[in-house]
mmCIF file of C-alpha atoms in Angstrom:
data_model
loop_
_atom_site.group_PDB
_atom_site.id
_atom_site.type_symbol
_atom_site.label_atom_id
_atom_site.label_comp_id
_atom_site.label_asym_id
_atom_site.label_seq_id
_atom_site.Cartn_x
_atom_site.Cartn_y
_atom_site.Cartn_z
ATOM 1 C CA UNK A 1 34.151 12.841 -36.399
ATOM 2 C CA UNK A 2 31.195 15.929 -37.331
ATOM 3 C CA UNK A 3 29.644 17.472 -34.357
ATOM 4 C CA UNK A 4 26.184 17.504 -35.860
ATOM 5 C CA UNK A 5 24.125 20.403 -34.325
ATOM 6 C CA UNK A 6 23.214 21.771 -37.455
ATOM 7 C CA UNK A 7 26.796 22.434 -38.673
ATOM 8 C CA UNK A 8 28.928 19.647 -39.384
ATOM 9 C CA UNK A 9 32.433 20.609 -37.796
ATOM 10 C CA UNK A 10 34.815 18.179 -37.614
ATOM 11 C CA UNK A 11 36.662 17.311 -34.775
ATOM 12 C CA UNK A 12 37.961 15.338 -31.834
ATOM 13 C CA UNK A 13 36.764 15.483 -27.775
ATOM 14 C CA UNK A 14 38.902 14.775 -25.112
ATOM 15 C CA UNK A 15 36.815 13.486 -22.278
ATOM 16 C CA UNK A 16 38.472 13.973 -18.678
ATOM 17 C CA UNK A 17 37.311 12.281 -15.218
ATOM 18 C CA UNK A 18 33.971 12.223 -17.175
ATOM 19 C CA UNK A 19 33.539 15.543 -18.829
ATOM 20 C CA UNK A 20 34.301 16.926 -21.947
ATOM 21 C CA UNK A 21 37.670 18.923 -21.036
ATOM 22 C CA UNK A 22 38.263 20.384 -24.994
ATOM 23 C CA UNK A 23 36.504 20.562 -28.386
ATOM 24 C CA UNK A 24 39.295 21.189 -31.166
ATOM 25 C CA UNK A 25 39.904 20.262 -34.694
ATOM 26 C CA UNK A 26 42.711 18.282 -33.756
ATOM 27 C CA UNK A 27 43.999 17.112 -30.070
ATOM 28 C CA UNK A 28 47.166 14.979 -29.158
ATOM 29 C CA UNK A 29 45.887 11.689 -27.892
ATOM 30 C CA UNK A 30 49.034 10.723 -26.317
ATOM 31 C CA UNK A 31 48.419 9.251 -22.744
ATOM 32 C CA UNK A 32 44.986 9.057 -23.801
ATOM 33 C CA UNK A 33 42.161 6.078 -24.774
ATOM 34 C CA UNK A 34 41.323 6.685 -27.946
ATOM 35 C CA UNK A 35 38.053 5.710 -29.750
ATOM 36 C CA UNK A 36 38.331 5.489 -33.277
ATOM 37 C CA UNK A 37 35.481 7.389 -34.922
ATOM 38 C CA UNK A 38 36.825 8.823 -37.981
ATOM 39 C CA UNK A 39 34.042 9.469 -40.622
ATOM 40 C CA UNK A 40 31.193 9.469 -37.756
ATOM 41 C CA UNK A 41 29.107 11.982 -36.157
ATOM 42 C CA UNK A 42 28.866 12.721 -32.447
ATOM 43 C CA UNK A 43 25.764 14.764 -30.734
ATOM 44 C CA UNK A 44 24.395 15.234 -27.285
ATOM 45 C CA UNK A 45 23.422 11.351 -25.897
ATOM 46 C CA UNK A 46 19.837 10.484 -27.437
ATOM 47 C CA UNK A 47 16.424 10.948 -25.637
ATOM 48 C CA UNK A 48 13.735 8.197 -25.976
ATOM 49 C CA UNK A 49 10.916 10.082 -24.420
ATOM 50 C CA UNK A 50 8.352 7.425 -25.069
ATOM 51 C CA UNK A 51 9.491 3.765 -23.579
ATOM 52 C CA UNK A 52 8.519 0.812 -21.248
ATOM 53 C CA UNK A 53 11.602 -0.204 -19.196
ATOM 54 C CA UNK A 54 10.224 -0.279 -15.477
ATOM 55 C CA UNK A 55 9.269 -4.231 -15.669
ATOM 56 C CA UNK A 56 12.561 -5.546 -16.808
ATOM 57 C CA UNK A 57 11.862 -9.717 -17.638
ATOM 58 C CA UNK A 58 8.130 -9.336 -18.488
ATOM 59 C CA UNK A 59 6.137 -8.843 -21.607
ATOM 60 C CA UNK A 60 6.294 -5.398 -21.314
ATOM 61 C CA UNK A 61 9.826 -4.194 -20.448
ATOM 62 C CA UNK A 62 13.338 -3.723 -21.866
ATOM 63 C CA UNK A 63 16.592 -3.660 -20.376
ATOM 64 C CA UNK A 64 17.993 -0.525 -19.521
ATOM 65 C CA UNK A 65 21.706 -1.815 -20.381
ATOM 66 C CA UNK A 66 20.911 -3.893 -23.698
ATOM 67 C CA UNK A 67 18.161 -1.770 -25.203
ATOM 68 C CA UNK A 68 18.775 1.502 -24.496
ATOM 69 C CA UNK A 69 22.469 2.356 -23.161
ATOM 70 C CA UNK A 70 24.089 0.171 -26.062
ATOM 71 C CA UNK A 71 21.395 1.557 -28.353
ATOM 72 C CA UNK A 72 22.777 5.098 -28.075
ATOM 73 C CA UNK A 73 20.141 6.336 -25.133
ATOM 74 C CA UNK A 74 21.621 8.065 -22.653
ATOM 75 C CA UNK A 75 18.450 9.598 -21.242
ATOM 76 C CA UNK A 76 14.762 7.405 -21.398
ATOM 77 C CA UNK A 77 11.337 8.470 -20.387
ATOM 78 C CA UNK A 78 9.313 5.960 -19.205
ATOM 79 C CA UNK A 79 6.117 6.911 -20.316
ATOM 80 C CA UNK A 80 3.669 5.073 -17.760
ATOM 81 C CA UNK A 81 4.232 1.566 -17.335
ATOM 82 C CA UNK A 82 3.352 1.571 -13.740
ATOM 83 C CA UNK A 83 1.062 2.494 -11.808
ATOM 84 C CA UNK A 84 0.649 3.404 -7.815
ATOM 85 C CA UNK A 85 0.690 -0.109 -6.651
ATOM 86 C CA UNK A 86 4.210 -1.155 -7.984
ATOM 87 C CA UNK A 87 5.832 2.562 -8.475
ATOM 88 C CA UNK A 88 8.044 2.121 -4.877
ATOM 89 C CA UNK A 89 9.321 -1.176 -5.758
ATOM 90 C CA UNK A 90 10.406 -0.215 -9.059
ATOM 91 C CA UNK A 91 12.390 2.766 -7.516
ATOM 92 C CA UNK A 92 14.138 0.449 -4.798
ATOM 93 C CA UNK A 93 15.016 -2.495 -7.451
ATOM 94 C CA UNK A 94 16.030 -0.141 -10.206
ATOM 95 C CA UNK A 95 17.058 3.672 -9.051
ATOM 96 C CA UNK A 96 20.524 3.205 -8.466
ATOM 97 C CA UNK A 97 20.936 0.119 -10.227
ATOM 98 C CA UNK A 98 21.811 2.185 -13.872
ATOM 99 C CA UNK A 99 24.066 4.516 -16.037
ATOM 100 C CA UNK A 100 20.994 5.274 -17.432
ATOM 101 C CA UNK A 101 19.238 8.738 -16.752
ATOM 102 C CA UNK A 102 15.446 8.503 -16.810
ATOM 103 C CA UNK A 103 12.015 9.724 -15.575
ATOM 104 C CA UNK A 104 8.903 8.414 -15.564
ATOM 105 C CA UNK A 105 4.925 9.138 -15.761
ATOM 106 C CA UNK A 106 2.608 7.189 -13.728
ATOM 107 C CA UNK A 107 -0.095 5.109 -14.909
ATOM 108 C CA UNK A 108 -3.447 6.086 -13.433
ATOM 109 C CA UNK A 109 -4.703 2.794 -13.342
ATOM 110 C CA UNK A 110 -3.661 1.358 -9.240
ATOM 111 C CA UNK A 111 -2.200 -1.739 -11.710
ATOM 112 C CA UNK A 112 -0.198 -0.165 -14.502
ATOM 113 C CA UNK A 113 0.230 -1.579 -18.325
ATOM 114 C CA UNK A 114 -2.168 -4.603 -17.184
ATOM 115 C CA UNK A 115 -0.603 -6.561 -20.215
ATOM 116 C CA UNK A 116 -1.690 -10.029 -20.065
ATOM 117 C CA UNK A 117 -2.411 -10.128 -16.255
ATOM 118 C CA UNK A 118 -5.888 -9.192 -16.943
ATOM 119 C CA UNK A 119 -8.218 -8.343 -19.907
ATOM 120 C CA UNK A 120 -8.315 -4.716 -19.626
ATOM 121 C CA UNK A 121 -6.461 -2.044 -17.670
ATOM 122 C CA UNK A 122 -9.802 -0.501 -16.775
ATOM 123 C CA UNK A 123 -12.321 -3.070 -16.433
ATOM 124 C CA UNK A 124 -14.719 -0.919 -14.223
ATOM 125 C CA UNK A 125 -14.353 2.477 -11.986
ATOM 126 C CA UNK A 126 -11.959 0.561 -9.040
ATOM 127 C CA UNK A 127 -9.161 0.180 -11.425
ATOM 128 C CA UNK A 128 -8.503 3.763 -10.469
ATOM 129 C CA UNK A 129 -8.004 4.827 -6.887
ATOM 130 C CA UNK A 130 -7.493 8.661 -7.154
ATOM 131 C CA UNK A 131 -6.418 8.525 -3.507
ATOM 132 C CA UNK A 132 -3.261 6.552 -4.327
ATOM 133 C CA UNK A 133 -2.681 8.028 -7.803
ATOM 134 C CA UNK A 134 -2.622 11.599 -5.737
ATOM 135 C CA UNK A 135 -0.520 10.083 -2.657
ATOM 136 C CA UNK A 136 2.455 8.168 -4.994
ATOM 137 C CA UNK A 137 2.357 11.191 -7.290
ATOM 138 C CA UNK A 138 3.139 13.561 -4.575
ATOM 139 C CA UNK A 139 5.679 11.759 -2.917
ATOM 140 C CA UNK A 140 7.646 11.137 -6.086
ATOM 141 C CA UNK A 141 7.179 14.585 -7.682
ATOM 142 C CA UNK A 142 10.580 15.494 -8.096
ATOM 143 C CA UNK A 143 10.919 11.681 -10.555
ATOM 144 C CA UNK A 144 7.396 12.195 -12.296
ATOM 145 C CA UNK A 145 6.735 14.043 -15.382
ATOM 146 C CA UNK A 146 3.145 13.449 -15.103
ATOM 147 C CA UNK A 147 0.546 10.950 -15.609
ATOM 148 C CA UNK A 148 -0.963 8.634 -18.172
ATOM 149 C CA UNK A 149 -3.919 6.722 -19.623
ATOM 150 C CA UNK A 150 -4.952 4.449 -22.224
ATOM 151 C CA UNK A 151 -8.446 5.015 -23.289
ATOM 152 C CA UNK A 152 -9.205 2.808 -27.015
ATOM 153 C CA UNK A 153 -11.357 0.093 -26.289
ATOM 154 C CA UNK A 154 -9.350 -2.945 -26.269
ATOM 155 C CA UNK A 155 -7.632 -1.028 -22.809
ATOM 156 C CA UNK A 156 -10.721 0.712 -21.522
ATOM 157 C CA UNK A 157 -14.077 0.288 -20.592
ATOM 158 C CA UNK A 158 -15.402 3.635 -20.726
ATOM 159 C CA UNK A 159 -12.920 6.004 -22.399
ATOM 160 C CA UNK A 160 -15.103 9.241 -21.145
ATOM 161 C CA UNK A 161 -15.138 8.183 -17.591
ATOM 162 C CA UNK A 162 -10.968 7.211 -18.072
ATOM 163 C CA UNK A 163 -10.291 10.696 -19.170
ATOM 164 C CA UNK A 164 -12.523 12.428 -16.906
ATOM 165 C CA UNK A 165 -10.208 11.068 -14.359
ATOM 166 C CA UNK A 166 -7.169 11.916 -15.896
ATOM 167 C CA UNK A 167 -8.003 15.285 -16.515
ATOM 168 C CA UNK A 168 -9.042 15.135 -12.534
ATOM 169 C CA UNK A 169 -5.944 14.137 -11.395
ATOM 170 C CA UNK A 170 -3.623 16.485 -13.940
ATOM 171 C CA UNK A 171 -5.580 19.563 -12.563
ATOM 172 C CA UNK A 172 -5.321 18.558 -8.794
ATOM 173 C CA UNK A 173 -1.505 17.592 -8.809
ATOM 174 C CA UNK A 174 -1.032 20.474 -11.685
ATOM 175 C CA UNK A 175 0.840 17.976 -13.400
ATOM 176 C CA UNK A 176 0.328 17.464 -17.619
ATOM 177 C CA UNK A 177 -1.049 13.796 -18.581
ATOM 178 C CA UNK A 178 -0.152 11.791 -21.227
ATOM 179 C CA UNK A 179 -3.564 9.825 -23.194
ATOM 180 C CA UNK A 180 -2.907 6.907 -25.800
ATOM 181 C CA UNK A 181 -5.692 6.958 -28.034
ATOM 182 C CA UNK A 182 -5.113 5.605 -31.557
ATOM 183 C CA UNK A 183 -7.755 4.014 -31.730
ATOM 184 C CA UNK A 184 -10.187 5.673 -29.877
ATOM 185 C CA UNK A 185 -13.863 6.198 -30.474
ATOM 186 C CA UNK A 186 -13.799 9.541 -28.678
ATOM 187 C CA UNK A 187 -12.122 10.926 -31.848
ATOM 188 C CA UNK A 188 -9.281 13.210 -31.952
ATOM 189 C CA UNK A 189 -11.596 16.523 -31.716
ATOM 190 C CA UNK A 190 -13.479 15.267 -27.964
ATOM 191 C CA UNK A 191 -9.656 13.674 -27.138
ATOM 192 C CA UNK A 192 -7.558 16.805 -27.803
ATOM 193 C CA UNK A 193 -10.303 19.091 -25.869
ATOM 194 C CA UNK A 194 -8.929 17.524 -22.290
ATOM 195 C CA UNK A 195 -5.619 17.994 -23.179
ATOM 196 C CA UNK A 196 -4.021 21.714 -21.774
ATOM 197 C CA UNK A 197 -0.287 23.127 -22.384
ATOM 198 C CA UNK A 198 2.285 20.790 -21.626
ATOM 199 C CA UNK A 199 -0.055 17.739 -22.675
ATOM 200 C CA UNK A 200 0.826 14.791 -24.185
ATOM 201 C CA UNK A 201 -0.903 13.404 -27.423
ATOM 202 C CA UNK A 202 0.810 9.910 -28.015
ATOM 203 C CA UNK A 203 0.987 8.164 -31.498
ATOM 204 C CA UNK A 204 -0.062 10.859 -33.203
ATOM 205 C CA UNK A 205 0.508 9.256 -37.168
ATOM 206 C CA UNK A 206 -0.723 5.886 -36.241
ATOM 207 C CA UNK A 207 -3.522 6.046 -39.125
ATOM 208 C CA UNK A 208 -5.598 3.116 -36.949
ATOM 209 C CA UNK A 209 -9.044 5.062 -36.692
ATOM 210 C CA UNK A 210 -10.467 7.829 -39.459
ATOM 211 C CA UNK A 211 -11.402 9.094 -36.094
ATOM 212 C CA UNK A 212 -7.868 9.660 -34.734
ATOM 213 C CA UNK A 213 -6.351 10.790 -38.100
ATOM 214 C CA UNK A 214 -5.136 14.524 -38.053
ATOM 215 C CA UNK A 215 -5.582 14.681 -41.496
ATOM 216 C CA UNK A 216 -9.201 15.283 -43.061
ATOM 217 C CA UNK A 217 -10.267 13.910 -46.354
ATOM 218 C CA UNK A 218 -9.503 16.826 -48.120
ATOM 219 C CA UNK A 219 -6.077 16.213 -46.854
ATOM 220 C CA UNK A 220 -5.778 19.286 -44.669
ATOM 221 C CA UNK A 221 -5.305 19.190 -41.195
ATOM 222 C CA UNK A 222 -8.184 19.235 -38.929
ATOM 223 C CA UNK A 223 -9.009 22.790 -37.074
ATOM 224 C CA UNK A 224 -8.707 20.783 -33.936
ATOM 225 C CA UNK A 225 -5.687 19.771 -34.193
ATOM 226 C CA UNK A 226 -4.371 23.598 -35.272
ATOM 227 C CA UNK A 227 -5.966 24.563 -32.291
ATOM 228 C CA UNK A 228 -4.597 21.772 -30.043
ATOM 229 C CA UNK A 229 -1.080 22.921 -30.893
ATOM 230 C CA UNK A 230 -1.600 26.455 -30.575
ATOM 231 C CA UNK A 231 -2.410 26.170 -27.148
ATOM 232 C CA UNK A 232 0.566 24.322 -26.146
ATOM 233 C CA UNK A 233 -0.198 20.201 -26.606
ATOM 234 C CA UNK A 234 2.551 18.117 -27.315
ATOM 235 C CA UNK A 235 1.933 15.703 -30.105
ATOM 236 C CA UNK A 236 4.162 12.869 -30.134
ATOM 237 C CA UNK A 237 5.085 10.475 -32.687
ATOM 238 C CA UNK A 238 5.691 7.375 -30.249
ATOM 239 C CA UNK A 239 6.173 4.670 -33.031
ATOM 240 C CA UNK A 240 5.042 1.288 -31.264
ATOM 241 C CA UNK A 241 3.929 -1.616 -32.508
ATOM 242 C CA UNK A 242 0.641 -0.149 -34.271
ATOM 243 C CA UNK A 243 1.036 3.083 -33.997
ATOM 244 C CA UNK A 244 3.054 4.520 -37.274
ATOM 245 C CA UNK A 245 1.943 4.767 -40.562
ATOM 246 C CA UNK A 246 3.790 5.458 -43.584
ATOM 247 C CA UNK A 247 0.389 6.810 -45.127
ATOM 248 C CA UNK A 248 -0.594 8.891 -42.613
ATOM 249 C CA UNK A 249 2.590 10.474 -41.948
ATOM 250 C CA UNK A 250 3.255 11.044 -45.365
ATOM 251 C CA UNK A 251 -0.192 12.906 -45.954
ATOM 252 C CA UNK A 252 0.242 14.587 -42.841
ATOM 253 C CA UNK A 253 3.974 16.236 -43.725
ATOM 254 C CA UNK A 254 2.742 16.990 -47.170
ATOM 255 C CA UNK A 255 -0.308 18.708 -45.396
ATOM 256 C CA UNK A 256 2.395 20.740 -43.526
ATOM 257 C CA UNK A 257 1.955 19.144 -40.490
ATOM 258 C CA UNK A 258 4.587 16.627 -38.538
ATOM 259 C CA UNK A 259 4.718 15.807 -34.584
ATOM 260 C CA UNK A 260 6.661 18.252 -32.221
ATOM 261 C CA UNK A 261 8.813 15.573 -30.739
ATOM 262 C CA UNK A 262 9.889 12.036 -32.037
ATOM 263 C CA UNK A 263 10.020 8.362 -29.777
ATOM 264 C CA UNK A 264 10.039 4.552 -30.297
ATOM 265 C CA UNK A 265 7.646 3.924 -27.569
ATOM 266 C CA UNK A 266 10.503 1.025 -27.319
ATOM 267 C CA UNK A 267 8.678 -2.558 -25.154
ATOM 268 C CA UNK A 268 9.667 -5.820 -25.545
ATOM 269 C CA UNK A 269 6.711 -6.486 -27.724
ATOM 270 C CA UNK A 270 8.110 -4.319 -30.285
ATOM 271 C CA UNK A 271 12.218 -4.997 -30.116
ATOM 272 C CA UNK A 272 12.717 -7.273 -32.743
ATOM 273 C CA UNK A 273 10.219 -5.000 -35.133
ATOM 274 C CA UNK A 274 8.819 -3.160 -36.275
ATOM 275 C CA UNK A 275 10.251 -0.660 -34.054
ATOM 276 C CA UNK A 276 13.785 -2.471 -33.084
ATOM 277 C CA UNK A 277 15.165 0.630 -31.356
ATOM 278 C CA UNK A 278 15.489 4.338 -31.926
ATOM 279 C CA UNK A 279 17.922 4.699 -34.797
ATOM 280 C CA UNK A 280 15.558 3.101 -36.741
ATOM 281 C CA UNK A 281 12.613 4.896 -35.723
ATOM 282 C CA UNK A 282 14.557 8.047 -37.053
ATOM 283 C CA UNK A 283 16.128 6.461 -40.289
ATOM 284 C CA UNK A 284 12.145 6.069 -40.884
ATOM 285 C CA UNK A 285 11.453 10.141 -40.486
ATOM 286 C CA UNK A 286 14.988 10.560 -42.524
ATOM 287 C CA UNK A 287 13.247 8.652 -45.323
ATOM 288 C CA UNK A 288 9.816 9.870 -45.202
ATOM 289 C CA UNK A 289 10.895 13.861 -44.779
ATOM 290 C CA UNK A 290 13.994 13.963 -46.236
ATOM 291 C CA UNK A 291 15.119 16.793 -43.384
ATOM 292 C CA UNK A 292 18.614 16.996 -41.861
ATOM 293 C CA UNK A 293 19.576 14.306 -39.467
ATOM 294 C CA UNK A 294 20.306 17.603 -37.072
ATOM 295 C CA UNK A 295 16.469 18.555 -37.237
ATOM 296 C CA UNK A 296 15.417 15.245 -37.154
ATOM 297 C CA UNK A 297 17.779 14.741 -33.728
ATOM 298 C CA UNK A 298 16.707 17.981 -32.391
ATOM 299 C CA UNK A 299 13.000 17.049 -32.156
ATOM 300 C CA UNK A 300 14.142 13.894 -30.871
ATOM 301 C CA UNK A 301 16.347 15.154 -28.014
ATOM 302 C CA UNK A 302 15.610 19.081 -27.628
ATOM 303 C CA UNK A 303 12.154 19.297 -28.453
ATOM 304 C CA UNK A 304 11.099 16.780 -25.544
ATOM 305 C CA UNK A 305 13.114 18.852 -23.180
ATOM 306 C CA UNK A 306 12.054 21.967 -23.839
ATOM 307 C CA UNK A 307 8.329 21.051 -24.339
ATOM 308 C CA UNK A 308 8.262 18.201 -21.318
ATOM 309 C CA UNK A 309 10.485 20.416 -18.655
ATOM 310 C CA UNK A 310 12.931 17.100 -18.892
ATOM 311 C CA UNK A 311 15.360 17.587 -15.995
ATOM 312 C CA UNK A 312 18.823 17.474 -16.374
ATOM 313 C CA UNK A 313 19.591 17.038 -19.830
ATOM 314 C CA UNK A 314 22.208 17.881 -21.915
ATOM 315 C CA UNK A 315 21.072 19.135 -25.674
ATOM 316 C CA UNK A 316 24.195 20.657 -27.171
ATOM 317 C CA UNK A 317 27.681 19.460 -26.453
ATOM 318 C CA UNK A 318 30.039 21.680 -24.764
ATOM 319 C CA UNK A 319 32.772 22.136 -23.108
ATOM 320 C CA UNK A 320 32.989 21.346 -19.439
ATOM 321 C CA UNK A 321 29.749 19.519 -19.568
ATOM 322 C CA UNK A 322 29.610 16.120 -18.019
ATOM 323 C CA UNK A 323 29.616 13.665 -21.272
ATOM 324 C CA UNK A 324 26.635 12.856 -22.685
ATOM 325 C CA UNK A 325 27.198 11.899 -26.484
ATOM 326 C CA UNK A 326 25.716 9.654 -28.593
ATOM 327 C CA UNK A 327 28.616 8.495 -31.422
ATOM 328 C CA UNK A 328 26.386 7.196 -34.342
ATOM 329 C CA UNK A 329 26.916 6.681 -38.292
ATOM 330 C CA UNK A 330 25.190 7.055 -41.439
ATOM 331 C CA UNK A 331 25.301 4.180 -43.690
ATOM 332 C CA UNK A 332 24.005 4.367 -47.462
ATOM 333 C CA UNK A 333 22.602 1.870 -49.208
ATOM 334 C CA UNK A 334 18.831 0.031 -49.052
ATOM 335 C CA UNK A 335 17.206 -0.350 -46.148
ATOM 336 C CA UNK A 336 13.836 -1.544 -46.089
ATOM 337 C CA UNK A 337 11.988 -1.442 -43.015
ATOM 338 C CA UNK A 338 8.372 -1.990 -42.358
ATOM 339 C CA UNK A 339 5.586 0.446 -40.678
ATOM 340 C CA UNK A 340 3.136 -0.742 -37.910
ATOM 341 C CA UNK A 341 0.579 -1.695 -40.734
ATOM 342 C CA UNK A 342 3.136 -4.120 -42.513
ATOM 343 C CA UNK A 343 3.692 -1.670 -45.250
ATOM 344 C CA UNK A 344 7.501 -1.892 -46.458
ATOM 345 C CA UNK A 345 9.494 0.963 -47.670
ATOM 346 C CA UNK A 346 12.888 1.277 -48.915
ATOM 347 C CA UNK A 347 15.457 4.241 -47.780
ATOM 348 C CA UNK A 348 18.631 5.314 -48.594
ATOM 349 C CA UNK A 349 20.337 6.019 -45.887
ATOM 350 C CA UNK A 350 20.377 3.816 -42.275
ATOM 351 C CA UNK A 351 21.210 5.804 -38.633
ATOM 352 C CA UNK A 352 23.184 3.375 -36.383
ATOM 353 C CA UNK A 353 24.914 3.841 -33.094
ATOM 354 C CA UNK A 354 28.283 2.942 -32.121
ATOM 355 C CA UNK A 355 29.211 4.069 -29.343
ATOM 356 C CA UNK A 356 27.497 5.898 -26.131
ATOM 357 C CA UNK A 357 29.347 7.943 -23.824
ATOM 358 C CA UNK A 358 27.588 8.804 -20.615
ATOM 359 C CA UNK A 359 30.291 10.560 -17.906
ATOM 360 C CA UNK A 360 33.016 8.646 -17.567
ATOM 361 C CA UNK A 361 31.465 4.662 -18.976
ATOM 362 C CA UNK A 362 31.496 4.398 -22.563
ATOM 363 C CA UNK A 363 29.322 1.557 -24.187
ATOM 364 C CA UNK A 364 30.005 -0.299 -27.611
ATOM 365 C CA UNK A 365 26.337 -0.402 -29.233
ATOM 366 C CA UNK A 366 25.391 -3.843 -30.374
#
């Protein structure tokens, strides 16, 4: 197999008590399990830094096991499922319960991702206890990357007031937040002037609102958004279920401009498509850019680490590390897949994984 970290050298790894003891060309296997992945390519274990796995069984959540470990994810973000009412009960039912290394944001809302349990998660100013957002965020600093909103409409019944409070309780925890806002009628001008260093703009190419687009009708990117990035915001591409568009991405990469970090945002609303899981999310950006699979990985896996101060993760492989590879292959062929408006598109090439090692467990991907 390729290490693929921007070169392509072949060879084999030889994992010991569940870390990589040698990187060579060629190493004697004898005494050894072997895992056949001759003409495959191997790289640090994938990041999803944009999922919903904290309510495993509901509308909302995916299993940790199924969908992400035997999908190549060694390492998962979840970005604000939960919020401060049910954040210790996910941490006793699921902490040490996993092979799967994660970290979470916390939902501002007292509720969490409301889903169907109620029309809105902010129906009025008590969805939001600041109180209990500050007191679970405290205790559970060292697990919490930061904090998160949803402010379109359909979520929110007064997007100012929902980010006034965000931005509140970022700047008194000095923690970054997190703000879904595809469709938002703040637009992305008022949106992106909350958002500081370290900030998190989520579906970034959705193309749902003229509002939201980063892209002006002259096809150039907007000043805000030039300015947004130079001071240190994160935008995100966070697939979904209506948050990608082939449209908008494309006029936004031919504008010069593409997100600093690729995710699925991965839920079980979204599993059987358009998102299905992260390998296709990234044949998708393969497609559409036509960049290397090892740039394409890297803001998928190094990017969010650097950007998000993600804790303890690997993002080259090395000796004496403990193992964290992702064992993947490129097929050829045609592979249509569609966007989160319907639109289809065909690509030549398809980015599966086969195999994730994470310290000593290995996991055949389904």
């Amino acid at each position: 197999m390729s290490i693929l970290d921007g070169s392509e050298e072949q060879c084999d790894i030889l994992v010991e008590d569940g870390r990589i003891a040698r990187i060579a060309r060629q190493i004697d296997p004898a005494g050894a399990e072997v895992l056949d992945a001759e003409g495959m390519y191997v790289s640090t274990g994938w990041l999803d830094a944009h999922c919903h796995f904290a309510r495993i069984g509901d509308s909302t959540g995916i299993d940790p096991c199924r969908d992400l470990l035997c999908q190549g994810i060694t390492y998962a973000v979840d970005l604000g499922t939960l919020g401060p009412d049910e954040y210790d009960g996910y941490r006793e039912r699921f902490l040490y319960q996993t092979d799967l290394k994660f970290m979470s944001y916390l939902y501002i809302g007292h509720l969490g991702v409301v889903g169907k349990a109620k029309p809105r998660d902010f129906d009025g100013p008590g969805d939001i206890i600041p109180d209990r957002v500050v007191q679970v965020a405290k205790k559970y600093r060292h697990e919490l990357l930061g904090l998160k909103a949803r402010i379109d409409d359909k979520f929110c019944f007064d997007p100012e007031y929902v980010m006034n409070q965000l931005r509140a309780l970022g700047d008194e925890l000095d923690m970054p937040i997190a703000v879904h806002a595809p469709r938002s009628r703040m637009g992305i001008g008022q949106v992106l002037s909350y958002l500081k260093k370290g900030d998190v703009l989520c579906h970034t190419l959705a193309g749902n609102s003229d509002m939201m687009r980063v892209i002006d009708d002259q096809g150039h990117v907007k000043p805000c958004v030039l300015e947004a990035r130079e001071r240190g915001v994160i935008f995100d591409l966070s697939h979904g279920t209506n948050a990608y568009s082939y449209d908008t991405a494309e006029a936004a990469w031919k504008a010069g401009f593409f997100t600093d970090t690729i995710s699925s945002d991965l839920h079980a609303g979204n599993i059987n498509g358009p998102v299905y899981n992260l390998g296709v999310v990234l044949s998708k950006i393969r497609g559409l850019t036509g960049r290397p699979w090892s740039w394409i990985l890297h803001k998928t896996i190094a990017e969010p680490v650097r950007l998000q101060h993600i804790p303890n993760k690997a993002v080259e492989v090395r000796e004496g590390m403990i193992c964290d590879l992702t064992v993947f292959k490129v097929e050829e062929g045609a592979f249509t897949y569609l966007d989160s408006k319907k639109e289809s598109r065909t690509f030549r090439e398809k980015l599966t994984a086969v195999y994730t090692c994470t310290g000593p467990k290995v996991y055949v991907c389904r």
